[in-house]
mmCIF file of C-alpha atoms in Angstrom:
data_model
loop_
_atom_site.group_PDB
_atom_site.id
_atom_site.type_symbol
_atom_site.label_atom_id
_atom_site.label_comp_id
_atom_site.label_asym_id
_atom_site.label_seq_id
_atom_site.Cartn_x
_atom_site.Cartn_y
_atom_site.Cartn_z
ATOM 1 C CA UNK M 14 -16.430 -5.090 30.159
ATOM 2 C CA UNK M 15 -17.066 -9.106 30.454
ATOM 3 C CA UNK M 16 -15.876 -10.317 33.510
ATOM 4 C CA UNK M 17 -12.314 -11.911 31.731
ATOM 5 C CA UNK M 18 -11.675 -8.389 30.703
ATOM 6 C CA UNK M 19 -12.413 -7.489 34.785
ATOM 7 C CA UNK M 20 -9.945 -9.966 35.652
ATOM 8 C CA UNK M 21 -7.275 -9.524 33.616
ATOM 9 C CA UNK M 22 -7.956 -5.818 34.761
ATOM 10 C CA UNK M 23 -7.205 -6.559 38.562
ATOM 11 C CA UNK M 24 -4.538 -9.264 37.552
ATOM 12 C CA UNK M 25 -2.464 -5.965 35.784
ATOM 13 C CA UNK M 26 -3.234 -2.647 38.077
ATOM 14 C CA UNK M 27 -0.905 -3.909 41.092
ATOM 15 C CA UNK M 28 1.852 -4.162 39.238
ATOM 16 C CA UNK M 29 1.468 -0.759 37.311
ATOM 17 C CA UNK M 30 5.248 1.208 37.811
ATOM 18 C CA UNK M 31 4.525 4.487 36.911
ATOM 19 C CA UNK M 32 8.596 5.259 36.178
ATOM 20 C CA UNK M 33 8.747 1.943 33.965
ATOM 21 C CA UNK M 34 5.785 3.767 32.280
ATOM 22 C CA UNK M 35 7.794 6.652 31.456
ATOM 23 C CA UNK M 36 10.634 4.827 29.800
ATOM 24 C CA UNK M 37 7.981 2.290 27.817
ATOM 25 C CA UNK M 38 6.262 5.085 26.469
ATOM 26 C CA UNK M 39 9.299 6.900 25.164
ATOM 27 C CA UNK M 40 10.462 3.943 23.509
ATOM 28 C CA UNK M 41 7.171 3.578 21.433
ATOM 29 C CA UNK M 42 7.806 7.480 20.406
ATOM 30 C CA UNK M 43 5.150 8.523 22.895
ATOM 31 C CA UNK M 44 2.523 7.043 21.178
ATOM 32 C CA UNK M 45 0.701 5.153 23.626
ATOM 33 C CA UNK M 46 0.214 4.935 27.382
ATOM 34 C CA UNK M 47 1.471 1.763 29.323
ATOM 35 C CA UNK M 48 0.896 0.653 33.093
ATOM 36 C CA UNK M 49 4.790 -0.307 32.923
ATOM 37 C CA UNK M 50 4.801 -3.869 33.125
ATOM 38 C CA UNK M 51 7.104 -5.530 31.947
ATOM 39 C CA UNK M 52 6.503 -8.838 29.269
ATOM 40 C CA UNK M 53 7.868 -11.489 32.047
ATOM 41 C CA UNK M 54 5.730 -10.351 34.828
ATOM 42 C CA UNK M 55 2.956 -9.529 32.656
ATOM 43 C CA UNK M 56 2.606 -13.303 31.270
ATOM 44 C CA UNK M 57 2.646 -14.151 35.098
ATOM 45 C CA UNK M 58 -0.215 -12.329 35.817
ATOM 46 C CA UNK M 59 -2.104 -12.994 33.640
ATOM 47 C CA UNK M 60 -1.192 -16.394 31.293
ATOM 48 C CA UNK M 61 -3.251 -18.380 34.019
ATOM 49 C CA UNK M 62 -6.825 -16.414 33.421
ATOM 50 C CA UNK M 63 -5.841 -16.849 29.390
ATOM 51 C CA UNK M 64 -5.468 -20.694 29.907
ATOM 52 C CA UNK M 65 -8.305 -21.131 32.455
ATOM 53 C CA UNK M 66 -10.849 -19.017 29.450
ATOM 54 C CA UNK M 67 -12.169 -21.959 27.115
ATOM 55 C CA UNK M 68 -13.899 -19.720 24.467
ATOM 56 C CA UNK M 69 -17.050 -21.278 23.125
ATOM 57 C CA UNK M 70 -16.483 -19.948 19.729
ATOM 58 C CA UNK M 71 -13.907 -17.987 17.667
ATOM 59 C CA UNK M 72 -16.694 -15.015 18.204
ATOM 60 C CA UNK M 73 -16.300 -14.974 21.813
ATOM 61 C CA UNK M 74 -12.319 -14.837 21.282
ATOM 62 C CA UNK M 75 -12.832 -12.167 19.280
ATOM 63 C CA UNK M 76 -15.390 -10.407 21.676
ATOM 64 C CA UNK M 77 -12.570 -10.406 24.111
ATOM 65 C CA UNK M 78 -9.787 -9.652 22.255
ATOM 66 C CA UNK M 79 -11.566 -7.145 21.074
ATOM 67 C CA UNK M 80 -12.454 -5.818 24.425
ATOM 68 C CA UNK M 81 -8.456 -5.705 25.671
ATOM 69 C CA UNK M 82 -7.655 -4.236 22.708
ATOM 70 C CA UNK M 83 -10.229 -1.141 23.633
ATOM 71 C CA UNK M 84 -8.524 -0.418 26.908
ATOM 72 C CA UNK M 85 -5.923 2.591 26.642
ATOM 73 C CA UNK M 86 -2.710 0.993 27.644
ATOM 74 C CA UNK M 87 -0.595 -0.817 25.637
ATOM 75 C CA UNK M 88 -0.066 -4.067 27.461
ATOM 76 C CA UNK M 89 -3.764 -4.821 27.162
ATOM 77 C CA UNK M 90 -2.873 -5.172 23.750
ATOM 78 C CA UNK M 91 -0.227 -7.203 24.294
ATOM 79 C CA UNK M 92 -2.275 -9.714 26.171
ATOM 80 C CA UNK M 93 -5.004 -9.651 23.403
ATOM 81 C CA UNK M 94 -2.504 -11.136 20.922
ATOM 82 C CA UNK M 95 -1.268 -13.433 24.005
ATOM 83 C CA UNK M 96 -4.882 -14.711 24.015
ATOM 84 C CA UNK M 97 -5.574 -14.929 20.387
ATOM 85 C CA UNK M 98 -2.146 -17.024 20.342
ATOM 86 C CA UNK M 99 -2.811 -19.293 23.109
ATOM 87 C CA UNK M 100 -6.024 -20.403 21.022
ATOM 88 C CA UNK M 101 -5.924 -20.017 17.497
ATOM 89 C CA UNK M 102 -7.043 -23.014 17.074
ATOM 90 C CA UNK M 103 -10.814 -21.511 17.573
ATOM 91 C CA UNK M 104 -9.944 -19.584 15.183
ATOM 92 C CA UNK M 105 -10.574 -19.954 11.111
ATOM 93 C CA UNK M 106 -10.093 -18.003 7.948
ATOM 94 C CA UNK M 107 -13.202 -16.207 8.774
ATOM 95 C CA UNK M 108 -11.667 -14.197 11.986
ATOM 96 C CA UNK M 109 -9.084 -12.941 9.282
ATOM 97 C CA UNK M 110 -11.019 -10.083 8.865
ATOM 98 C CA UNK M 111 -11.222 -9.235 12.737
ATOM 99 C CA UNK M 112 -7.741 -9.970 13.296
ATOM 100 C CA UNK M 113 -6.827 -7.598 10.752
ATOM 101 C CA UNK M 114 -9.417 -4.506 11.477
ATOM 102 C CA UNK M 115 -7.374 -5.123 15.165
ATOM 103 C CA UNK M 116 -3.948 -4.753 13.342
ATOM 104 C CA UNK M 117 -5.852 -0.929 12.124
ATOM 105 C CA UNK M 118 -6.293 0.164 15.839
ATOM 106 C CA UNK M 119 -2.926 1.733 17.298
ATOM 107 C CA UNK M 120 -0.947 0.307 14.640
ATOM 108 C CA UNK M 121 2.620 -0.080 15.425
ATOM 109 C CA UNK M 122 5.095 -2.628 14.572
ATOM 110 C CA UNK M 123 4.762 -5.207 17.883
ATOM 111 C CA UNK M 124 1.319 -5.375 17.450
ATOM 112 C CA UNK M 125 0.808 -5.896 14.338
ATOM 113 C CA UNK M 126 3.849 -8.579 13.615
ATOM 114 C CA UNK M 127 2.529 -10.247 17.038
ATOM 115 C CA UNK M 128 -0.774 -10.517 14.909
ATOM 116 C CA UNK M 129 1.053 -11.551 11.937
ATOM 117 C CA UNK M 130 2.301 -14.903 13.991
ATOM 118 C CA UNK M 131 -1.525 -15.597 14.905
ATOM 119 C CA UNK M 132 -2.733 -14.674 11.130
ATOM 120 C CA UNK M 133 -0.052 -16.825 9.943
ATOM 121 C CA UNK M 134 -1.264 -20.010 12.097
ATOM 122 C CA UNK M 135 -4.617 -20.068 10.848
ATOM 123 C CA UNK M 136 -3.373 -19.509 6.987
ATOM 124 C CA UNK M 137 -0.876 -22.229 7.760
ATOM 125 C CA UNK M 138 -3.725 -24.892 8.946
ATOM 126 C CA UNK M 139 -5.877 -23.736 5.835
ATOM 127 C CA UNK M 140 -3.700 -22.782 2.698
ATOM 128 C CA UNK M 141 -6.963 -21.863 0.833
ATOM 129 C CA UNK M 142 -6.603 -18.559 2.914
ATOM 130 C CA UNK M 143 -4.066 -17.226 1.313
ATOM 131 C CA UNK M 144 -6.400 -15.900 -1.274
ATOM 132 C CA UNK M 145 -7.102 -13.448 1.813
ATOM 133 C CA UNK M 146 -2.929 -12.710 2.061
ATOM 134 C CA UNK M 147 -3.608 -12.372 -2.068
ATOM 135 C CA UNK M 148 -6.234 -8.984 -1.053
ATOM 136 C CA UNK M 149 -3.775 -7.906 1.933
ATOM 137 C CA UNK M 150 -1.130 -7.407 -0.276
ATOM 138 C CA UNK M 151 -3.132 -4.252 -1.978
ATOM 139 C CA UNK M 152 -4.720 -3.015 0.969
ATOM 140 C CA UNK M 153 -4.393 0.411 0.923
ATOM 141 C CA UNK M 154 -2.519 0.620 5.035
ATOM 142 C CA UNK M 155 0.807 -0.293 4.296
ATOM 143 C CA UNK M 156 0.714 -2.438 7.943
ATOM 144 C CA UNK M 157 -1.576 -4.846 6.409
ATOM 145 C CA UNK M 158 0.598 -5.350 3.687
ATOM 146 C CA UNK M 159 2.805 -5.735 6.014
ATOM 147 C CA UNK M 160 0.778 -8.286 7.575
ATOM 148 C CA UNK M 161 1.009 -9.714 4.012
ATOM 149 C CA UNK M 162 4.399 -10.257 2.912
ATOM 150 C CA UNK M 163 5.284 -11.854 6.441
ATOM 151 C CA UNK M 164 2.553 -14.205 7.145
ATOM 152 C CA UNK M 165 4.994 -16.956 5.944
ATOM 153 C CA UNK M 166 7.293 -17.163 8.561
ATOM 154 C CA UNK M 167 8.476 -19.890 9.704
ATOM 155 C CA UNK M 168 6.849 -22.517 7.938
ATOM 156 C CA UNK M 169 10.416 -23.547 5.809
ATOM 157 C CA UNK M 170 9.359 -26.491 3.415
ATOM 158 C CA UNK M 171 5.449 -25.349 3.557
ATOM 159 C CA UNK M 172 6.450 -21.592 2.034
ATOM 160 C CA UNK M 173 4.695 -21.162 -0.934
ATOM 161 C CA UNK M 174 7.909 -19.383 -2.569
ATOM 162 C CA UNK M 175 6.286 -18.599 -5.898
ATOM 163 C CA UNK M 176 3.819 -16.312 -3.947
ATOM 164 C CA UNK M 177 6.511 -14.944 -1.200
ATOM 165 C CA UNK M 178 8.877 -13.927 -4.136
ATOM 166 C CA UNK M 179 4.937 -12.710 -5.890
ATOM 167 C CA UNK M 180 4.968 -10.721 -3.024
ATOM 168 C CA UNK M 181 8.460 -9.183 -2.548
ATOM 169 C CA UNK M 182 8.500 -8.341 -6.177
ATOM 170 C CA UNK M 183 5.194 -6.510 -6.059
ATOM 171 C CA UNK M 184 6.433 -4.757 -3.082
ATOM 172 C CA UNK M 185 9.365 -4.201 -4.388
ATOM 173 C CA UNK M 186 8.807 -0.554 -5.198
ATOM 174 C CA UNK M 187 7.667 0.599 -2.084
ATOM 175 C CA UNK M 188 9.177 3.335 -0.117
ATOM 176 C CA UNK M 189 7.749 2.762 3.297
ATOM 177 C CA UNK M 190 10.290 1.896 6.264
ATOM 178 C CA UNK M 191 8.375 -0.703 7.517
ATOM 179 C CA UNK M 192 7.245 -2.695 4.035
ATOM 180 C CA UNK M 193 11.146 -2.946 2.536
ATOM 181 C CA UNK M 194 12.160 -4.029 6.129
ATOM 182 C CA UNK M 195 9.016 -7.040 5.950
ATOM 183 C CA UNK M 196 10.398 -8.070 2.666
ATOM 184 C CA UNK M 197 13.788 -8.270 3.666
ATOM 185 C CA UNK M 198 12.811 -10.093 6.656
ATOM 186 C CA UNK M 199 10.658 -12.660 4.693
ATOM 187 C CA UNK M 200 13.927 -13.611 2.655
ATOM 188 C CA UNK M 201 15.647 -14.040 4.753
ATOM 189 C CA UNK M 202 13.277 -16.314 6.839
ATOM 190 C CA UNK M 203 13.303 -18.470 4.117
ATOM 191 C CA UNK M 204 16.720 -18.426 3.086
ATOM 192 C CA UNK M 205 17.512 -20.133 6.389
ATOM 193 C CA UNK M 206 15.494 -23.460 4.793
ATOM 194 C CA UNK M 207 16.727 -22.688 1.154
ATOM 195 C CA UNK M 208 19.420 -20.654 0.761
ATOM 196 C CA UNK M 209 20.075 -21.126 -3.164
ATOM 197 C CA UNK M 210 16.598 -19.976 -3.728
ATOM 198 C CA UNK M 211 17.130 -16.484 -2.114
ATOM 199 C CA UNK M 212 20.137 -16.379 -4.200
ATOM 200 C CA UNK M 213 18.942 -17.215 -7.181
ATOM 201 C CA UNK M 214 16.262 -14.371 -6.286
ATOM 202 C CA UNK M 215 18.433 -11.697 -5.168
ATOM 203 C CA UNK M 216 20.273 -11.870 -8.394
ATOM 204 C CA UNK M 217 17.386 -11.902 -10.712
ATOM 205 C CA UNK M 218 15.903 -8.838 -8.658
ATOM 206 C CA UNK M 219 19.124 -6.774 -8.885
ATOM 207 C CA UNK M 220 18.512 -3.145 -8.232
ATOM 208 C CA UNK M 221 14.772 -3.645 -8.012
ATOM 209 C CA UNK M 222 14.681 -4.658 -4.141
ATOM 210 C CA UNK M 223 15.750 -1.741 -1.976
ATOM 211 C CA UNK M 224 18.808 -1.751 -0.428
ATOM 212 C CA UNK M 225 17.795 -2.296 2.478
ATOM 213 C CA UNK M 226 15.525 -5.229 1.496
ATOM 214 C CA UNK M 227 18.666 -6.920 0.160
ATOM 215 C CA UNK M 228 20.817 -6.820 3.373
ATOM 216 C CA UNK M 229 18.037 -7.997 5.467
ATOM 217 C CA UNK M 230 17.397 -11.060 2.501
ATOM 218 C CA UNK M 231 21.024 -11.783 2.532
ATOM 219 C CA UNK M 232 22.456 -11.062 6.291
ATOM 220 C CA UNK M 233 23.139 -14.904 6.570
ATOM 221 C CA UNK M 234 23.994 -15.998 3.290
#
């Protein structure tokens, strides 16, 4: 354990609440163990040693994340992404890889759309990455596909919408929970910017999306 991964130990262990625990883990179907601290006090703790770290490279961002990511409760996790957020900018389409064998490890849906916001950052800097989204799409764990289909949120006039419709069409026929929910989500995204676009979509897709994709694409139009 590197001595950030020390700190950020000591910074989290006083505030463990064992009952908060309880109630955390039960809400993530038992899945994984928590210290039971909550998001606002967590950042407290611990956002100061994540500013004060100046990685030397993307690999020793990765190192650490890496590191967090190994420790058995969740919020270590949580402050992996927090770290890998606060400086993407180290990072480049060639941590893609990383950041995605991390969305493998106890997969579940905060972690991996909390690395979808950092995947998306470096993508958006460097559209040539998307050829990476491109393989992602097929990958055979439906979370990276996930990963995939959402990676353009948020950037409105930058969406490539030939490729997010490329997506949600290839998708399309998918009956995991979690992928018709991403492409709904992704629609509707971008219908906030352009609205007649999802439309336009929606209608040529018919009965093709899911139902459930089609409520999430059109909940605000």
């Amino acid at each position: 354990m590197t001595s950030f991964q020390e700190n950020i130990c000591s910074a989290m262990q006083p505030l463990a609440n064992d009952s908060a625990a309880i109630a955390m883990r039960a809400y993530q179907r038992d899945q994984f163990e928590f210290l039971g601290v909550a998001a606002p006090a967590r950042r407290a703790a611990t956002m100061p040693l994540i500013k004060q770290l100046k990685p030397a490279s993307a690999s020793v961002l990765i190192t650490e994340a890496q590191g967090l990511w190994a420790l058995p409760q969740r919020e270590y996790q949580y402050i992996a992404v927090d770290l890998l957020a606060r400086h993407v900018r180290t990072l480049s389409g060639a941590n893609i890889p990383a950041l995605l064998d991390l969305a493998l490890q106890k997969s579940w849906w905060e972690t991996v759309d909390a690395l979808v916001k950092v995947i998306g950052s470096i993508v958006r800097a460097d559209k040539a990455q998307q050829s990476q989204m491109d393989a992602a799409l097929h990958h055979p764990d439906f979370w990276i596909r996930r990963i995939a289909m959402l990676h353009q949120l948020g950037w409105k006039d930058e969406t490539d919408v030939i490729r997010l419709q490329t997506y949600a069409r290839q998708l399309a026929p998918e009956t995991e929970f979690f992928i018709r929910k991403a492409i709904g989500w992704a629609l509707r995204e971008y219908a906030w910017h352009n609205p007649a676009a999802i439309r336009v979509f929606l209608a040529e897709m018919g009965g093709q999306l899911s139902p459930l994709s089609r409520k999430e694409a059109a909940k605000h139009l």
